[in-house]
Short mmCIF file of C-alpha atoms in Angstrom, two decimals:
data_model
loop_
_atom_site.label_atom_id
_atom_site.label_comp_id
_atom_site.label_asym_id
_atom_site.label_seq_id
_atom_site.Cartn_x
_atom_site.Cartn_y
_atom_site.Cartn_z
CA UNK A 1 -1.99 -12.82 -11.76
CA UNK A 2 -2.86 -13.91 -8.25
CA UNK A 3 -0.04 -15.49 -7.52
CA UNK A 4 1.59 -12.23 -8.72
CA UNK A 5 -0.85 -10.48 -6.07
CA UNK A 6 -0.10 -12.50 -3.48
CA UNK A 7 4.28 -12.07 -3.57
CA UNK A 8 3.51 -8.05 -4.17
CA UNK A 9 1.51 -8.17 -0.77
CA UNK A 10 3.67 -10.79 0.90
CA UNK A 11 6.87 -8.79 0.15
CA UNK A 12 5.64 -5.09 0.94
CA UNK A 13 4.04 -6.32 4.33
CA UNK A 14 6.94 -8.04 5.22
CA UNK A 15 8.79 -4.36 5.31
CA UNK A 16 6.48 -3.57 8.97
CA UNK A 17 8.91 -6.47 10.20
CA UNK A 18 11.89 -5.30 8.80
CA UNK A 19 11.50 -2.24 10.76
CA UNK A 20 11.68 -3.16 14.36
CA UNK A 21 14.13 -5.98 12.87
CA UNK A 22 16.77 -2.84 12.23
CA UNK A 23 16.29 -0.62 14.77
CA UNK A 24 17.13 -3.12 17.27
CA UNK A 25 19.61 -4.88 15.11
CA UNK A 26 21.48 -1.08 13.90
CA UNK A 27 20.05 0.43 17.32
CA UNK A 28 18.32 2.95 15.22
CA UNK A 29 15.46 6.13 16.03
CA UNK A 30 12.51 5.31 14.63
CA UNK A 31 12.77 8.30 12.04
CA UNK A 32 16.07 5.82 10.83
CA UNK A 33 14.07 2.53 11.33
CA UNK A 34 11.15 3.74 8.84
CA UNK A 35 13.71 4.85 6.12
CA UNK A 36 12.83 1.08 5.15
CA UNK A 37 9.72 2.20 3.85
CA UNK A 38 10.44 5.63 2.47
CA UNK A 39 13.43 3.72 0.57
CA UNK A 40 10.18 1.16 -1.01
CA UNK A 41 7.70 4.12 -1.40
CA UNK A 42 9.71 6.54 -3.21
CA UNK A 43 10.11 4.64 -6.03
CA UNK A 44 6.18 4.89 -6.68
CA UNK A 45 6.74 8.55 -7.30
CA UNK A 46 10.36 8.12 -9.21
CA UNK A 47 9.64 4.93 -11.55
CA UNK A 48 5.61 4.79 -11.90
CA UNK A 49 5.33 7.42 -15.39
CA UNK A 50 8.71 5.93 -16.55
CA UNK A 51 7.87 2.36 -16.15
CA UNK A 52 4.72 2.90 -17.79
CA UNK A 53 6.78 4.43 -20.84
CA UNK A 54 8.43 0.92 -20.44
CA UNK A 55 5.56 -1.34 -19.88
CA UNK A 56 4.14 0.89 -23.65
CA UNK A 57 7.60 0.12 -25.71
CA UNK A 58 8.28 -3.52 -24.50
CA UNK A 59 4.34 -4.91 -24.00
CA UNK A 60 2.74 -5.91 -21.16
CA UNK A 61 3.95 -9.81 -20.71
CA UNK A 62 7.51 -8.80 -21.34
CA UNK A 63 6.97 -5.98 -18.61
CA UNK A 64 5.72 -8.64 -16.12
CA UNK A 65 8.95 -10.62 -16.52
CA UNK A 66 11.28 -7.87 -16.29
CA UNK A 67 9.28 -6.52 -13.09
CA UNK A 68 9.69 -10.14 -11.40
CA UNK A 69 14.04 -10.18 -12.45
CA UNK A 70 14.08 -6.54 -10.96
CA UNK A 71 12.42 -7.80 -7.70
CA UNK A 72 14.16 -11.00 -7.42
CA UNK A 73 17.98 -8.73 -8.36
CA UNK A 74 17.23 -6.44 -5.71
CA UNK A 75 16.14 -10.11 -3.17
CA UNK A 76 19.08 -11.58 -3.99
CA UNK A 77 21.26 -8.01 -2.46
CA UNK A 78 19.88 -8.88 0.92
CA UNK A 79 22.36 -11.36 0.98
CA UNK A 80 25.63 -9.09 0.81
CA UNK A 81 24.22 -6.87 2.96
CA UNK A 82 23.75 -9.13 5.47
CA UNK A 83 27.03 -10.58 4.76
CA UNK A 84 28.72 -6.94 5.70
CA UNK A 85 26.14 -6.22 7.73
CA UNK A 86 25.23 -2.46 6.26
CA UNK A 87 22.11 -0.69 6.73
CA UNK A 88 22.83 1.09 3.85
CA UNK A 89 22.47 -1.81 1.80
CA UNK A 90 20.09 -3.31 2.74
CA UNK A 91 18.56 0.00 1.51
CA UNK A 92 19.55 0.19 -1.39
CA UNK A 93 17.88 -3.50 -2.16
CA UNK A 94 14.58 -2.59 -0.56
CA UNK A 95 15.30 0.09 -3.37
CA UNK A 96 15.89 -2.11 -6.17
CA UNK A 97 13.42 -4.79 -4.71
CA UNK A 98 10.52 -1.88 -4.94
CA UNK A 99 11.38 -0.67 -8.97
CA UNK A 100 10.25 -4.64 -9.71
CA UNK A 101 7.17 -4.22 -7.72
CA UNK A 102 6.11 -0.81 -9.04
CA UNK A 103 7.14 -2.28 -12.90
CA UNK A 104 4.81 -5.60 -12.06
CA UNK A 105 1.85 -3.20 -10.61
CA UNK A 106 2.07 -1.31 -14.15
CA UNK A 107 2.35 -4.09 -16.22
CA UNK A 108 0.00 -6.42 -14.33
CA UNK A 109 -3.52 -4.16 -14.01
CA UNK A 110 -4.76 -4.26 -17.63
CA UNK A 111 -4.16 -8.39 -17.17
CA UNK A 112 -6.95 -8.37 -14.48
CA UNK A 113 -9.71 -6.80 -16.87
CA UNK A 114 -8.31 -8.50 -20.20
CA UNK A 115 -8.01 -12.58 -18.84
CA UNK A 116 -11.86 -13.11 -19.39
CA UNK A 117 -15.73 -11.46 -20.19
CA UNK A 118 -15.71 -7.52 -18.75
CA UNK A 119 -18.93 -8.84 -17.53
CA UNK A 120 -16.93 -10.80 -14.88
CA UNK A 121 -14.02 -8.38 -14.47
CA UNK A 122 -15.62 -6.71 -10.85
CA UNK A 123 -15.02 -10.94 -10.03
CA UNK A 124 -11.69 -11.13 -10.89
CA UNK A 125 -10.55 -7.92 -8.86
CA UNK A 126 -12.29 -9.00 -5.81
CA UNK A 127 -10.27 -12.46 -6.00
CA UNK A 128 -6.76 -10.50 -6.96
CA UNK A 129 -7.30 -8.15 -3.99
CA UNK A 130 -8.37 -11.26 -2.00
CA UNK A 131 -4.79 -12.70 -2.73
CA UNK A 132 -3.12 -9.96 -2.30
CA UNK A 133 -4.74 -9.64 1.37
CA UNK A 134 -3.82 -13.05 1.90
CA UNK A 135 0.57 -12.06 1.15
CA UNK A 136 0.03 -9.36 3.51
CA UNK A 137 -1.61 -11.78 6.34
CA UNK A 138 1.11 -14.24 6.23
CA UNK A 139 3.87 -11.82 6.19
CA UNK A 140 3.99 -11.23 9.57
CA UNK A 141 3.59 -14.31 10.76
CA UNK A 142 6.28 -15.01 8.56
CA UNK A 143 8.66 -12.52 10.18
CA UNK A 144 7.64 -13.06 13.45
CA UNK A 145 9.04 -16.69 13.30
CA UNK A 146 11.80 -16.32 10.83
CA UNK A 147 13.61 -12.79 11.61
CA UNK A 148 12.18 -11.74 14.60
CA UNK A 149 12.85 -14.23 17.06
CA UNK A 150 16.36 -13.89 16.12
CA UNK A 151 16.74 -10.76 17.59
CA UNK A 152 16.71 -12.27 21.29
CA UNK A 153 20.23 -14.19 19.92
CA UNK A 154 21.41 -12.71 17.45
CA UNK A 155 21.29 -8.63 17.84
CA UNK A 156 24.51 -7.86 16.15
CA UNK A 157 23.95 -9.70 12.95
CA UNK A 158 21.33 -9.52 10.13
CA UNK A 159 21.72 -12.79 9.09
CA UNK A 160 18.51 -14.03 9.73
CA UNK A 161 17.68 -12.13 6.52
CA UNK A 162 19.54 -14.44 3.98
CA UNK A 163 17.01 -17.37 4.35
CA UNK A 164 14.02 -15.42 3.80
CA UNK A 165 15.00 -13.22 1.21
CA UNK A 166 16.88 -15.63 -0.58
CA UNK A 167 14.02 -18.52 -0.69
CA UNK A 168 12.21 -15.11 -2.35
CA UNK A 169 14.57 -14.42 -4.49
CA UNK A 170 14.27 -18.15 -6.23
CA UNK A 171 10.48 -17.91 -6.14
CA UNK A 172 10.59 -15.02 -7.99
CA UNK A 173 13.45 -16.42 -10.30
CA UNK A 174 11.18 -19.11 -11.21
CA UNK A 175 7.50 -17.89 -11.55
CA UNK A 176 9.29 -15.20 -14.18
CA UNK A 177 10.19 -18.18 -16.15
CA UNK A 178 6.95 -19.31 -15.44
CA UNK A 179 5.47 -16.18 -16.79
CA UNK A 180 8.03 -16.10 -20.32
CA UNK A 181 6.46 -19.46 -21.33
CA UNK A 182 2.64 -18.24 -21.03
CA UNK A 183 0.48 -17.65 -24.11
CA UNK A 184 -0.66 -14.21 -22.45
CA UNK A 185 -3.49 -11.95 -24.15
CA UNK A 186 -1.99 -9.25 -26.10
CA UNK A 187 -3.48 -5.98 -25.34
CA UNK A 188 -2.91 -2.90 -27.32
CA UNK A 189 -1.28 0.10 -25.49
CA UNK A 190 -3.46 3.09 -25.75
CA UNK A 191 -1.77 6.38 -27.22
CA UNK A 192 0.20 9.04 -25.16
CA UNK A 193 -1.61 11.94 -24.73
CA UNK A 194 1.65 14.23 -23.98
CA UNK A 195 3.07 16.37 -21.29
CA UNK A 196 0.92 19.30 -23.03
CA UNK A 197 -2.33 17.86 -21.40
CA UNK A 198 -1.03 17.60 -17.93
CA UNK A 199 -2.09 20.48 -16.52
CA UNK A 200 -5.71 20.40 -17.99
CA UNK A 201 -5.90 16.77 -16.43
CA UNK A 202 -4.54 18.12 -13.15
CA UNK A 203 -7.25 21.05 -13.34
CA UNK A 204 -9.72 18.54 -12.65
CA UNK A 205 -10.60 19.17 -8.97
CA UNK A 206 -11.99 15.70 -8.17
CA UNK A 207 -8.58 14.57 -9.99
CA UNK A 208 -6.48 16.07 -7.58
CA UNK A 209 -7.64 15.83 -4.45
CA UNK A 210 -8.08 12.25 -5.86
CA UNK A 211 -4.35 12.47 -5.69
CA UNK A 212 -4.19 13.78 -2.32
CA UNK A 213 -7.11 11.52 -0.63
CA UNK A 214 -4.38 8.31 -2.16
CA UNK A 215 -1.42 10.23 -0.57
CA UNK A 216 -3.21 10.39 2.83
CA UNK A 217 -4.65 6.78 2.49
CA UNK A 218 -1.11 5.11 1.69
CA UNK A 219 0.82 7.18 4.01
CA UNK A 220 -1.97 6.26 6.90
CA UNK A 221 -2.29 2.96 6.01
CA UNK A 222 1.68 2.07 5.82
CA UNK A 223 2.94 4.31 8.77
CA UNK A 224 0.48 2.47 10.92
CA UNK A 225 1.75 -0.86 9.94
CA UNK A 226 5.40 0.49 9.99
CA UNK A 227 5.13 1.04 13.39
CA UNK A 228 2.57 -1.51 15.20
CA UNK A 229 5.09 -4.05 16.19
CA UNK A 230 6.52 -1.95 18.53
CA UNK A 231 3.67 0.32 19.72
CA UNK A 232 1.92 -3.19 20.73
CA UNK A 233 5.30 -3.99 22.27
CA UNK A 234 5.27 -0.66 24.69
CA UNK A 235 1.26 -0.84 25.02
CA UNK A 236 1.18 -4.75 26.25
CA UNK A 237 4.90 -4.75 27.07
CA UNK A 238 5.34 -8.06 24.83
CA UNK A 239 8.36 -8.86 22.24
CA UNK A 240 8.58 -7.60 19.38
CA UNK A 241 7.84 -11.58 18.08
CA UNK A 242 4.89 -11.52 19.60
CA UNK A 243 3.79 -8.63 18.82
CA UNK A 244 4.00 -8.30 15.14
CA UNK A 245 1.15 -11.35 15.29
CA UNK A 246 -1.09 -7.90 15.85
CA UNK A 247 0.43 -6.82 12.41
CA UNK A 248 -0.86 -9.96 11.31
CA UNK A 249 -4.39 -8.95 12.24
CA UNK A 250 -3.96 -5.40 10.88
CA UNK A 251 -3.78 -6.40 7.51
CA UNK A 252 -5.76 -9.59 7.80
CA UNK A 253 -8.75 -7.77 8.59
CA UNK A 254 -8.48 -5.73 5.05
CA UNK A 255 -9.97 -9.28 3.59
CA UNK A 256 -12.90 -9.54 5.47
CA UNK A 257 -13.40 -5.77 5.09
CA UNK A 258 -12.79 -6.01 1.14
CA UNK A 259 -15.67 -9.13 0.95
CA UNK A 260 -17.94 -7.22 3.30
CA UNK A 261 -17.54 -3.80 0.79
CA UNK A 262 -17.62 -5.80 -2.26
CA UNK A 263 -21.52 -6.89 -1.12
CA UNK A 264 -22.18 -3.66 0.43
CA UNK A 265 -20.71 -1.38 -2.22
CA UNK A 266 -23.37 -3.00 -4.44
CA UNK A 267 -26.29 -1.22 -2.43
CA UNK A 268 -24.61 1.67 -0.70
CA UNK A 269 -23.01 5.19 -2.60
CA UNK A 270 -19.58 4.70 -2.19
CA UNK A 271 -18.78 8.09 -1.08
CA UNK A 272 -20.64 7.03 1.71
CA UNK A 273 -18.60 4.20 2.68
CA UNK A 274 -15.21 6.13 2.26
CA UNK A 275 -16.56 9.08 4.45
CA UNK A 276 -17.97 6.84 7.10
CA UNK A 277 -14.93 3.95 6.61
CA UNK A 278 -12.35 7.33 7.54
CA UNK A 279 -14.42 8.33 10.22
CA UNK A 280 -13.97 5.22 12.04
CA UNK A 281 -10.45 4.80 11.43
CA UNK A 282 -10.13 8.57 12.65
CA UNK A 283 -12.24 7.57 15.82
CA UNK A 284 -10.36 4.24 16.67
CA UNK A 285 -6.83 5.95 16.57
CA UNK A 286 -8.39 8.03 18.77
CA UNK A 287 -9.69 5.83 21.07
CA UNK A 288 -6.52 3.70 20.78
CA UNK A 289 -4.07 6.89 21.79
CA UNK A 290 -6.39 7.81 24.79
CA UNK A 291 -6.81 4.04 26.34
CA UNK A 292 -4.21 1.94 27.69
CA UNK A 293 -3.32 -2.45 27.23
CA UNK A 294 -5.75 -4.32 25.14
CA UNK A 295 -8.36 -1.89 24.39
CA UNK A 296 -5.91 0.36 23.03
CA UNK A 297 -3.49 -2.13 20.86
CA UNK A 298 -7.34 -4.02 19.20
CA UNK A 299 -8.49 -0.03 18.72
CA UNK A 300 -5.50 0.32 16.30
CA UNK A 301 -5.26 -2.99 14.78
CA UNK A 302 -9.41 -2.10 13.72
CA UNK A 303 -8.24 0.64 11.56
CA UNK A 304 -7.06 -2.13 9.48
CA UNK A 305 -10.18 -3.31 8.30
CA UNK A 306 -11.91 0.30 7.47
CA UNK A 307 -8.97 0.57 5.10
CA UNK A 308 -10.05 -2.49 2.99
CA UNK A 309 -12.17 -0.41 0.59
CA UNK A 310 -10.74 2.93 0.84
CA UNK A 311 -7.66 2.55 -2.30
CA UNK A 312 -10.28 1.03 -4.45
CA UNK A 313 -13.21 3.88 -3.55
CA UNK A 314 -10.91 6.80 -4.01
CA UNK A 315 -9.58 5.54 -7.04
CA UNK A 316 -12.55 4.58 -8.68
CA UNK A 317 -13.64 8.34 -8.02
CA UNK A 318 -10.86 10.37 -8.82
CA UNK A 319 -11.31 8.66 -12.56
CA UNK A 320 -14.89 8.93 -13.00
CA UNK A 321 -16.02 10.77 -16.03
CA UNK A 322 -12.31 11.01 -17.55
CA UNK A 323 -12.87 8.94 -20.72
CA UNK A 324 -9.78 8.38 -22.68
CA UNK A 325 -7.40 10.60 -20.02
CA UNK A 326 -8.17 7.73 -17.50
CA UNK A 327 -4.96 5.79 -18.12
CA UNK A 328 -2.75 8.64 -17.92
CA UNK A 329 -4.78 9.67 -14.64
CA UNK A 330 -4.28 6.48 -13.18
CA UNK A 331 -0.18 7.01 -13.43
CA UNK A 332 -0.73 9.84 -10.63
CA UNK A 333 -2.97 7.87 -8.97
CA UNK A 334 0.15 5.52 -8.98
CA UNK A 335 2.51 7.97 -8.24
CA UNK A 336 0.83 9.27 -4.94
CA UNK A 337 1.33 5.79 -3.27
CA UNK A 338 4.54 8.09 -2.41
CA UNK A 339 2.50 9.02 0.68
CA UNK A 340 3.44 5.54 2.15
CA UNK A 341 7.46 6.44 1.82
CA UNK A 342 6.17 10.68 2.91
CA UNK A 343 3.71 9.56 5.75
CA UNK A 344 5.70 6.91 7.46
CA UNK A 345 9.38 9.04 8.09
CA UNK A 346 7.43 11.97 9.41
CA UNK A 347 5.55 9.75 12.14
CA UNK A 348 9.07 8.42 12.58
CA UNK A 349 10.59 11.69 13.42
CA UNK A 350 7.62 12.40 15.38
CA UNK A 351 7.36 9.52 17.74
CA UNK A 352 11.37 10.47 18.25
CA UNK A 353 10.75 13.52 19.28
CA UNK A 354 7.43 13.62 21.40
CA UNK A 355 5.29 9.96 21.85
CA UNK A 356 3.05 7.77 20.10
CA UNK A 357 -0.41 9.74 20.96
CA UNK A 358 1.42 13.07 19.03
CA UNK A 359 2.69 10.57 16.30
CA UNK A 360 -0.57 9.29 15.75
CA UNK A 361 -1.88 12.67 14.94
CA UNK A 362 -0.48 12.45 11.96
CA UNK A 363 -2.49 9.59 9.76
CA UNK A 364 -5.37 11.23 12.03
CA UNK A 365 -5.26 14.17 9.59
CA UNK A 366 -4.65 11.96 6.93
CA UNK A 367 -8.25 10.39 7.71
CA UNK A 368 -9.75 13.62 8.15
CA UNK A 369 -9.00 14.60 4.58
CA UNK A 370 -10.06 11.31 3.12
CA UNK A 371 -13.92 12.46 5.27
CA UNK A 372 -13.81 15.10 3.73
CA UNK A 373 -13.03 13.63 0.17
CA UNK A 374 -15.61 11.25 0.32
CA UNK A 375 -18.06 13.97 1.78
CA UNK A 376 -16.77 16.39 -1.47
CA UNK A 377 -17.59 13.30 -3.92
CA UNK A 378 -21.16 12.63 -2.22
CA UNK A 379 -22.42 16.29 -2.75
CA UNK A 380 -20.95 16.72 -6.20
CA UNK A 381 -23.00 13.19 -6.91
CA UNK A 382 -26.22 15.09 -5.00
CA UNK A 383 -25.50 18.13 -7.29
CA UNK A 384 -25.67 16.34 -10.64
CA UNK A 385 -28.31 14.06 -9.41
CA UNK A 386 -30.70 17.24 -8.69
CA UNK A 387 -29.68 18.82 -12.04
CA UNK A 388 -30.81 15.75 -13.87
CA UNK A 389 -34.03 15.33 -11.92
CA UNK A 390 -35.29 18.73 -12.52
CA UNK A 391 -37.93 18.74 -15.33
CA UNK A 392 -38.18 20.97 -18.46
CA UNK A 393 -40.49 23.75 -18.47
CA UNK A 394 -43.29 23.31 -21.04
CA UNK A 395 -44.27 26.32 -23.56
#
């Protein structure tokens, strides 16, 4: 499972490369350019309720497996689109590349609590999210050296794509077989509730703007990222090469961030955190839009590490109290990582048409909504608290 961690964040990262890769490559707006991640996003919000049907009819191991062929089909398409050289299709298997992901992200979260003692299963997340920090570290790096510097040579061909994509595409391949020959836990599905309880479960305020505050977050989180490598470029006037090594950074600091909140979260409320962890990403987009060179690009890259806790935070509180809906309210959950496909074209058409400091407005609001969800969760908490602690009258 953390090897499975570590290729989900090593292949969505590596999409922040792929952008600046195609705009220079097709010569495309940046509105065009980030069509790479709405094309990966989307699918959260097309395939995450029907791939759990899936994941319920075929089992969890078997879902696993099918999630890693998907991946590795829609890998193994980079290689006739480079070969034509079509935007279009490469598309298409950033499409078909993202259905595998959102299939393994389905099948693989009951794994994490099931492979050992529930007294130990806070552990086990910590280490899978550690991984999965890791993927996204080294994808840049990655990029940087292996597609990027190809674009000084080699601007009217993609074919710096194959080797990557293709050496994923056989990873892939091979740790589904992997995965087929392991004596996996079995672990009964729980029933379907039906489409009749949807709106009561949506009804639940701290559901739903649960659902919003992970639509802000992933749409913040992902736009910034989308578009680093070339707002470092025009802020330090660097390649794009060397700039996506701030990319790097971005997403590296999520693992320090997710160790220091795992000890801290122990201690502190966490609607605290998430109130005072969007705060600071609000103020250093701020600060980073407002300043010029260095101070500007390491005010941006910071955000980075005040989103380590946020995804786990918000989700943990949209669920609370939900009892046997909190499955089914984890597929929206699910579903709103759509903001990352939502968040990221708008800032594209928005840097097109007026400049990064507008642009940035954008996950600026998202943050500010995320506040104000943490500050929502921290007085409801303060509510029940003071009903609880008032005493009975006596007779």
């Amino acid at each position: 499972m953390a090897v499975l961690y570590l290729m989900m964040g090593f292949i969505t990262c590596l999409n922040d490369t792929l952008v600046p890769f195609f705009k220079n490559g097709f010569d495309l707006t940046y509105a065009q350019s980030s069509l790479v991640q709405f094309y990966f996003f989307i699918t959260y919000g097309i395939m995450s309720i029907p791939a759990g049907r899936l994941v319920g009819k075929i089992g969890y191991k078997k879902g696993i497996v099918v999630g890693f062929a998907i991946a590795s089909l829609g890998a193994f398409l980079f290689y006739p689109a480079s070969f034509l050289h079509q935007y279009s299709l490469f598309l298409m298997a950033l499409f078909v590349l993202a259905i595998g992901i959102v299939l393994l992200q389905v099948a693989a979260n009951p794994y994490i609590t099931a492979l050992g003692s529930p007294k130990t299963a806070s552990s086990r997340l910590s280490l899978i999210q550690g991984m999965g920090s890791i993927g996204t570290t080294i994808a840049p790096i990655f990029g940087a050296y292996f597609i990027l510097d190809s674009l000084n040579t080699r601007q009217d061909s993609s074919a710096a794509l194959v080797f990557p994509y293709m050496g994923i595409a056989i990873t892939l391949v091979l740790i589904a077989l992997i995965v087929s020959k392991l004596n996996l836990p079995t672990i009964k599905n729980s029933s379907d509730a039906g489409m009749n309880h949807v709106t009561k479960l949506l009804s639940n305020r701290n559901l739903s703007l649960g659902i919003v505050a992970i639509f802000c977050y992933v749409g913040a989180e992902v736009a910034i990222g989308t578009f680093l490598t070339n707002y470092i470029g025009d802020v330090l006037s660097i390649p794009e090469s060397s700039a996506n090594i701030f990319v790097s950074i971005y997403w590296g600091s999520m693992l320090i961030g997710r160790l220091i909140g795992a000890f801290l979260l122990k201690f502190l409320k966490p609607s605290k955190v998430l109130m005072v962890s969007a705060l600071f990403a609000f103020g250093f987009i701020g600060i980073s839009i407002f300043s010029e060179g260095v101070l500007s690009a390491y005010s941006m890259v910071a955000v980075g590490f005040f989103n380590s806790i946020m995804f786990a935070i918000i989700f943990s509180l949209a669920v609370r109290g939900l009892g046997p809906q909190t499955t089914k309210a984890s597929g929206y959950l699910s579903s709103a990582i759509v903001g990352g496909a939502v968040i990221s074209y708008l800032q594209g058409v928005m840097i097109d048409n007026f400049n990064w400091s507008i642009a940035f407005m954008l996950p600026m609001a998202c943050y500010a909504f995320i506040a104000f969800y943490g500050y929502f969760q921290h007085r409801a908490l303060q509510k029940k608290s003071s009903k609880l602690a008032i005493p009975s009258k006596k007779h």
